[in-house]
Short mmCIF file of C-alpha atoms and ligand atoms in Angstrom, two decimals:
data_model
loop_
_atom_site.label_atom_id
_atom_site.label_comp_id
_atom_site.label_asym_id
_atom_site.label_seq_id
_atom_site.Cartn_x
_atom_site.Cartn_y
_atom_site.Cartn_z
CA ALA A 18 20.55 -32.54 -16.89
CA LYS A 19 18.38 -35.60 -17.10
CA ALA A 20 18.86 -36.42 -13.42
CA SER A 21 18.03 -32.92 -12.26
CA GLY A 22 15.02 -32.92 -14.54
CA THR A 23 13.78 -36.08 -12.87
CA ASN A 24 14.36 -34.60 -9.47
CA ARG A 25 12.39 -31.56 -10.38
CA VAL A 26 9.45 -33.68 -11.49
CA GLU A 27 9.56 -35.72 -8.32
CA PHE A 28 9.82 -32.61 -6.21
CA TYR A 29 6.88 -31.08 -8.03
CA ASP A 30 4.77 -34.21 -7.63
CA ARG A 31 5.51 -34.46 -3.96
CA ARG A 32 4.62 -30.84 -3.40
CA VAL A 33 1.33 -31.16 -5.29
CA ASN A 34 0.50 -34.36 -3.43
CA GLN A 35 1.27 -32.73 -0.14
CA GLU A 36 -1.02 -29.81 -0.93
CA PHE A 37 -3.75 -32.13 -2.07
CA TYR A 38 -3.26 -34.25 1.04
CA GLU A 39 -3.54 -31.23 3.33
CA TYR A 40 -6.52 -29.85 1.47
CA PHE A 41 -8.28 -33.20 1.56
CA HIS A 42 -7.71 -33.57 5.28
CA VAL A 43 -8.69 -30.04 6.16
CA GLU A 44 -11.92 -30.48 4.20
CA ASN A 45 -12.71 -33.75 5.96
CA ASP A 46 -11.83 -32.39 9.38
CA LEU A 47 -13.85 -29.24 8.72
CA ARG A 48 -16.92 -31.35 8.00
CA LYS A 49 -16.65 -32.96 11.41
CA ALA A 50 -15.55 -29.89 13.33
CA LEU A 51 -19.01 -28.34 13.54
CA ASP A 52 -20.63 -31.50 14.96
CA ARG A 53 -17.81 -31.88 17.43
CA GLY A 54 -18.07 -28.30 18.61
CA GLU A 55 -14.49 -27.42 17.70
CA PHE A 56 -15.15 -23.84 16.62
CA GLU A 57 -14.79 -21.01 19.09
CA LEU A 58 -15.61 -17.31 18.98
CA TYR A 59 -12.95 -14.73 19.77
CA VAL A 60 -13.90 -11.09 20.31
CA GLN A 61 -11.90 -7.98 19.43
CA PRO A 62 -13.06 -4.62 20.82
CA GLN A 63 -13.42 -1.45 18.73
CA PHE A 64 -13.01 2.10 20.07
CA HIS A 65 -13.96 5.72 19.46
CA THR A 66 -10.81 7.30 18.06
CA THR A 67 -11.18 10.55 20.01
CA THR A 68 -12.23 9.29 23.46
CA GLY A 69 -10.90 5.72 23.50
CA GLU A 70 -14.36 4.57 24.62
CA LEU A 71 -15.64 1.15 23.52
CA CYS A 72 -17.88 1.44 20.42
CA GLY A 73 -18.24 -2.15 19.23
CA GLU A 74 -16.73 -5.62 19.05
CA GLU A 75 -15.94 -7.96 16.16
CA VAL A 76 -16.40 -11.70 16.41
CA LEU A 77 -13.60 -13.77 14.79
CA VAL A 78 -13.84 -17.54 14.51
CA ARG A 79 -11.07 -19.95 15.60
CA TRP A 80 -10.82 -23.69 15.18
CA GLN A 81 -9.66 -25.68 18.19
CA HIS A 82 -8.32 -28.68 16.29
CA PRO A 83 -8.02 -31.89 18.39
CA THR A 84 -4.43 -32.60 17.32
CA GLN A 85 -3.17 -29.39 15.70
CA GLY A 86 -4.27 -26.89 18.34
CA MET A 87 -5.71 -23.47 17.61
CA ILE A 88 -6.09 -22.76 13.90
CA GLY A 89 -6.80 -19.22 12.65
CA PRO A 90 -9.38 -18.48 9.96
CA SER A 91 -6.75 -17.63 7.34
CA LYS A 92 -5.91 -21.39 7.33
CA PHE A 93 -9.43 -22.68 6.75
CA ILE A 94 -11.88 -19.98 5.61
CA SER A 95 -10.83 -20.25 1.94
CA ILE A 96 -11.24 -24.05 1.97
CA ALA A 97 -14.57 -23.60 3.73
CA GLU A 98 -15.60 -21.17 0.98
CA GLU A 99 -14.54 -23.47 -1.86
CA THR A 100 -16.33 -26.47 -0.38
CA GLY A 101 -19.45 -24.54 0.62
CA LEU A 102 -18.86 -25.46 4.28
CA ILE A 103 -18.66 -21.74 5.01
CA VAL A 104 -22.47 -21.67 4.86
CA PRO A 105 -23.12 -23.90 7.91
CA ILE A 106 -19.99 -22.61 9.68
CA GLY A 107 -21.00 -19.00 9.07
CA GLU A 108 -24.53 -19.71 10.28
CA TRP A 109 -23.12 -21.28 13.44
CA VAL A 110 -20.95 -18.19 14.05
CA LEU A 111 -23.92 -15.90 13.48
CA ARG A 112 -26.19 -17.83 15.84
CA GLU A 113 -23.56 -18.12 18.59
CA ALA A 114 -22.66 -14.44 18.27
CA CYS A 115 -26.32 -13.37 18.52
CA LYS A 116 -26.89 -15.68 21.52
CA LEU A 117 -23.85 -14.26 23.27
CA LYS A 118 -24.72 -10.66 22.51
CA ALA A 119 -28.36 -11.10 23.61
CA LYS A 120 -27.09 -12.54 26.91
CA TRP A 121 -24.62 -9.67 27.34
CA ILE A 122 -27.26 -7.01 26.67
CA LYS A 123 -29.54 -8.63 29.29
CA ALA A 124 -26.62 -8.80 31.73
CA GLY A 125 -25.96 -5.07 31.36
CA PHE A 126 -22.72 -5.23 29.34
CA PRO A 127 -21.89 -2.17 27.20
CA LYS A 128 -24.66 -1.44 24.69
CA VAL A 129 -22.50 -1.57 21.57
CA PRO A 130 -23.04 -3.53 18.36
CA MET A 131 -21.35 -6.87 17.65
CA SER A 132 -19.87 -7.32 14.17
CA VAL A 133 -20.05 -10.66 12.39
CA ASN A 134 -18.26 -11.44 9.11
CA LEU A 135 -20.44 -12.70 6.26
CA SER A 136 -18.62 -14.42 3.42
CA LEU A 137 -19.71 -13.87 -0.18
CA LYS A 138 -21.04 -17.40 -0.53
CA GLN A 139 -23.08 -17.01 2.63
CA PHE A 140 -24.38 -13.62 1.52
CA LEU A 141 -25.49 -15.06 -1.84
CA GLN A 142 -27.61 -17.83 -0.24
CA LYS A 143 -31.20 -17.48 -1.37
CA ASN A 144 -32.54 -17.49 2.17
CA ILE A 145 -29.90 -15.32 3.82
CA VAL A 146 -32.36 -12.63 4.95
CA GLN A 147 -34.80 -15.20 6.40
CA THR A 148 -31.92 -16.99 8.13
CA ILE A 149 -30.77 -13.79 9.80
CA GLU A 150 -34.32 -12.83 10.73
CA MET A 151 -34.87 -16.30 12.21
CA ILE A 152 -31.66 -16.11 14.25
CA LEU A 153 -32.62 -12.66 15.59
CA ASN A 154 -36.04 -14.00 16.60
CA GLU A 155 -34.63 -17.17 18.13
CA THR A 156 -32.03 -15.36 20.20
CA GLY A 157 -34.12 -12.29 21.03
CA LEU A 158 -31.24 -9.99 20.07
CA PRO A 159 -32.47 -6.46 19.25
CA PRO A 160 -31.31 -6.04 15.61
CA GLU A 161 -29.48 -2.76 16.20
CA TYR A 162 -26.83 -4.74 18.10
CA LEU A 163 -25.95 -6.84 15.07
CA ASP A 164 -23.50 -5.42 12.53
CA LEU A 165 -22.86 -7.49 9.41
CA GLU A 166 -19.48 -7.12 7.73
CA VAL A 167 -19.55 -7.78 4.00
CA THR A 168 -16.79 -7.15 1.46
CA GLU A 169 -16.92 -5.33 -1.85
CA SER A 170 -17.10 -8.74 -3.52
CA VAL A 171 -20.88 -8.63 -2.93
CA THR A 172 -21.11 -6.19 -5.86
CA VAL A 173 -20.62 -9.14 -8.29
CA ASP A 174 -24.41 -9.22 -8.48
CA LEU A 175 -25.33 -5.62 -7.79
CA ASP A 176 -29.12 -5.77 -8.25
CA ARG A 177 -29.46 -8.75 -5.98
CA THR A 178 -27.06 -7.26 -3.44
CA LEU A 179 -28.99 -3.99 -3.30
CA ASP A 180 -32.18 -5.96 -2.68
CA VAL A 181 -30.62 -8.11 0.05
CA LEU A 182 -28.94 -5.15 1.77
CA ASN A 183 -32.17 -3.16 1.73
CA ARG A 184 -34.06 -6.06 3.29
CA LEU A 185 -31.37 -6.47 5.96
CA ILE A 186 -31.57 -2.75 6.74
CA GLN A 187 -35.37 -3.15 7.02
CA LEU A 188 -34.73 -5.78 9.68
CA GLY A 189 -32.84 -3.11 11.60
CA VAL A 190 -29.30 -4.51 11.48
CA ARG A 191 -26.20 -2.48 10.63
CA ILE A 192 -23.98 -3.10 7.59
CA SER A 193 -20.23 -2.46 7.33
CA LEU A 194 -18.17 -2.68 4.14
CA ASP A 195 -15.09 -4.66 5.19
CA ASP A 196 -11.58 -4.55 3.67
CA PHE A 197 -12.56 -1.33 1.93
CA GLY A 198 -10.17 -0.21 -0.80
CA THR A 199 -8.83 -3.65 -1.67
CA GLY A 200 -11.47 -4.65 -4.24
CA TYR A 201 -11.95 -3.54 -7.82
CA SER A 202 -15.27 -1.90 -7.26
CA SER A 203 -14.58 0.38 -4.28
CA LEU A 204 -15.31 3.68 -5.94
CA GLN A 205 -17.75 2.49 -8.53
CA TYR A 206 -20.42 1.18 -6.16
CA VAL A 207 -19.83 2.52 -2.68
CA GLY A 208 -22.22 5.45 -3.15
CA GLN A 209 -25.06 3.15 -4.17
CA LEU A 210 -24.82 0.63 -1.35
CA PRO A 211 -27.17 1.03 1.63
CA ILE A 212 -24.54 0.68 4.38
CA HIS A 213 -23.58 2.38 7.65
CA GLU A 214 -19.83 2.07 7.79
CA LEU A 215 -16.63 1.73 5.78
CA LYS A 216 -13.85 -0.37 7.22
CA ILE A 217 -10.41 0.72 5.99
CA ASP A 218 -8.34 -2.36 5.28
CA GLN A 219 -5.30 -2.92 7.46
CA SER A 220 -2.98 -2.97 4.46
CA PHE A 221 -3.44 0.84 4.25
CA VAL A 222 -3.02 1.32 8.00
CA LYS A 223 0.35 -0.52 7.77
CA LYS A 224 1.55 2.22 5.39
CA ILE A 225 0.98 5.09 7.82
CA GLY A 226 4.33 6.75 8.42
CA ASP A 227 5.94 5.73 5.15
CA GLY A 228 5.06 9.18 3.80
CA LYS A 229 3.71 7.74 0.57
CA HIS A 230 0.37 7.03 -1.06
CA GLY A 231 -0.99 4.80 1.75
CA GLU A 232 -1.65 7.88 3.86
CA ALA A 233 -3.28 9.69 0.95
CA ILE A 234 -5.60 6.74 0.37
CA ILE A 235 -6.65 6.67 4.02
CA SER A 236 -7.43 10.39 3.99
CA MET A 237 -9.41 9.89 0.80
CA ILE A 238 -11.46 7.00 2.26
CA ILE A 239 -12.29 8.99 5.40
CA HIS A 240 -13.44 11.97 3.30
CA LEU A 241 -15.41 9.73 0.98
CA GLY A 242 -17.09 7.93 3.87
CA HIS A 243 -18.05 11.12 5.64
CA SER A 244 -19.37 12.77 2.49
CA LEU A 245 -21.60 9.69 2.05
CA GLN A 246 -22.73 10.09 5.71
CA LEU A 247 -21.00 6.87 6.70
CA LYS A 248 -18.94 6.09 9.78
CA VAL A 249 -15.34 5.08 9.11
CA ILE A 250 -13.36 2.51 11.09
CA ALA A 251 -9.71 1.50 10.62
CA GLU A 252 -8.58 -2.06 11.35
CA GLY A 253 -5.10 -3.33 12.19
CA VAL A 254 -4.13 -0.28 14.28
CA GLU A 255 -0.98 -1.32 16.13
CA THR A 256 0.94 1.85 17.01
CA LYS A 257 0.49 5.20 18.73
CA GLN A 258 1.63 6.85 15.51
CA GLN A 259 -1.09 5.13 13.46
CA LEU A 260 -3.70 6.08 16.04
CA ALA A 261 -2.53 9.72 16.06
CA PHE A 262 -2.69 9.89 12.26
CA LEU A 263 -6.21 8.44 12.18
CA LYS A 264 -7.37 10.76 14.96
CA ASN A 265 -5.93 13.74 13.08
CA LYS A 266 -7.76 12.72 9.89
CA GLY A 267 -11.09 12.33 11.70
CA CYS A 268 -11.45 8.54 11.44
CA ASP A 269 -14.38 7.66 13.74
CA TYR A 270 -13.33 4.29 15.15
CA VAL A 271 -10.27 2.07 15.48
CA GLN A 272 -9.64 -1.63 16.04
CA GLY A 273 -6.29 -3.34 16.47
CA TYR A 274 -3.50 -4.68 18.65
CA TYR A 275 -2.74 -1.18 19.95
CA TYR A 276 -5.80 -1.54 22.17
CA SER A 277 -6.39 -5.28 22.17
CA LYS A 278 -5.86 -8.52 20.26
CA PRO A 279 -8.89 -10.73 19.63
CA LEU A 280 -9.73 -12.27 23.03
CA THR A 281 -11.49 -15.40 24.22
CA VAL A 282 -14.92 -14.71 25.67
CA ASP A 283 -13.55 -15.05 29.20
CA GLN A 284 -10.63 -12.73 28.49
CA TYR A 285 -13.00 -10.22 26.92
CA LYS A 286 -15.22 -10.21 30.01
CA GLN A 287 -12.14 -9.54 32.14
CA PHE A 288 -11.18 -6.77 29.75
CA LEU A 289 -14.64 -5.21 30.24
CA ARG A 290 -14.39 -5.81 34.02
CA VAL A 291 -17.92 -7.20 34.11
P1 C2E B 19 -10.94 -9.51 8.82
O1 C2E B 19 -12.42 -9.54 8.84
O2 C2E B 19 -10.28 -8.44 8.02
O3 C2E B 19 -10.49 -9.47 10.33
C1 C2E B 19 -9.38 -8.76 10.80
C2 C2E B 19 -8.19 -9.66 10.99
O4 C2E B 19 -7.09 -8.87 11.43
C3 C2E B 19 -8.37 -10.71 12.09
O5 C2E B 19 -7.61 -11.84 11.70
C4 C2E B 19 -7.74 -10.06 13.29
O6 C2E B 19 -7.30 -10.98 14.27
C5 C2E B 19 -6.59 -9.35 12.66
N1 C2E B 19 -6.14 -8.18 13.41
C6 C2E B 19 -6.84 -7.42 14.25
N2 C2E B 19 -6.10 -6.40 14.73
C7 C2E B 19 -4.88 -6.53 14.18
C8 C2E B 19 -3.66 -5.78 14.28
O7 C2E B 19 -3.54 -4.78 14.97
N3 C2E B 19 -2.61 -6.22 13.53
C9 C2E B 19 -2.68 -7.32 12.73
N4 C2E B 19 -1.60 -7.67 12.05
N5 C2E B 19 -3.82 -8.04 12.61
C10 C2E B 19 -4.90 -7.65 13.32
P2 C2E B 19 -8.19 -13.29 11.85
O8 C2E B 19 -8.96 -13.41 13.13
O9 C2E B 19 -7.05 -14.21 11.60
O10 C2E B 19 -9.22 -13.40 10.67
C11 C2E B 19 -8.78 -13.35 9.35
C12 C2E B 19 -9.95 -13.23 8.40
O11 C2E B 19 -10.75 -14.41 8.44
C13 C2E B 19 -10.89 -12.09 8.75
O12 C2E B 19 -10.35 -10.89 8.26
C14 C2E B 19 -12.14 -12.53 8.03
O13 C2E B 19 -12.08 -12.19 6.67
C15 C2E B 19 -12.07 -14.03 8.17
N6 C2E B 19 -12.97 -14.46 9.25
C16 C2E B 19 -12.76 -14.51 10.59
N7 C2E B 19 -13.84 -14.97 11.25
C17 C2E B 19 -14.77 -15.21 10.29
C18 C2E B 19 -16.13 -15.69 10.31
O14 C2E B 19 -16.72 -15.98 11.36
N8 C2E B 19 -16.76 -15.82 9.10
C19 C2E B 19 -16.13 -15.48 7.92
N9 C2E B 19 -16.81 -15.60 6.78
N10 C2E B 19 -14.89 -15.00 7.87
C20 C2E B 19 -14.22 -14.88 9.04
CA1 CA B 20 -14.07 -8.23 9.39
CA1 CA B 21 -11.77 -6.89 7.30
CA1 CA B 22 -8.97 -6.88 6.42
#
């Protein structure tokens, strides 16, 4: 018993050390990654559910790590949030996205908005509205082509959030409520928020076809969105069956592997045939 107890302690220590070690290194590498230009934008198209026409595109960040290869945001966004590095990283993403979109609009690419994810920490920065205004001015992007995706977590400070969202709307940008239905506050605040779009989280889309409550929740979100005069988009649409269900329920837009994975900028241009 004693021996196995010792083993357990050692095992535990090693595991904790390993996690600490990884965390420490990711944080250090993240600090350098911006200066070294290791981040890259991927683009995933969004479509009208009924016609299959392009209606938008979401920018998703990737980290081209010098030794570990391509790292997805699920591996580093939470560390970036905890360390505050999400603020400069998020600002870089926003600026690059606006530059790219301004160039594409000038070049005659489809006139659809580009969605950029804003993390809670970034959204709560005192100067967030000025930063976005400055980036729009710098890049010359007409504001209607920028769609900001925020999550329900922004309702932690409702008064402030209402003020910030109203000022962003004054600038002329669009606002989408991302991962809708996964937070605690979905129903409590959604009617009060000045937004344009609800984004149904992919966890609900996964449940289409299981004949249970997932489908009921999707129908409910679409009704709720439309009764609040909002557009509704579903993310994570992978199958014909999911698309058919969403079409039948009147969901406005879809995004997911069924149409396209997130693409590099070059791949996306090929996809658009421009
Ligand atoms: P999200 O905003 O919910 O983005 C959707 C995620 O679902 C993306 O993962 C996308 O690649 C993935 N996805 C799209 N279609 C499908 C599908 O049909 N099936 C499945 N299984 N997945 C699909 P990704 O790119 O790994 O990003 C993960 C999360 O990281 C994003 O979730 C977002 O919260 C965050 N993120 C990504 N880029 C940024 C960024 O620039 N700033 C911030 N703050 N967060 C970002
Ligand atoms: Ca998103
Ligand atoms: Ca989302
Ligand atoms: Ca999601």
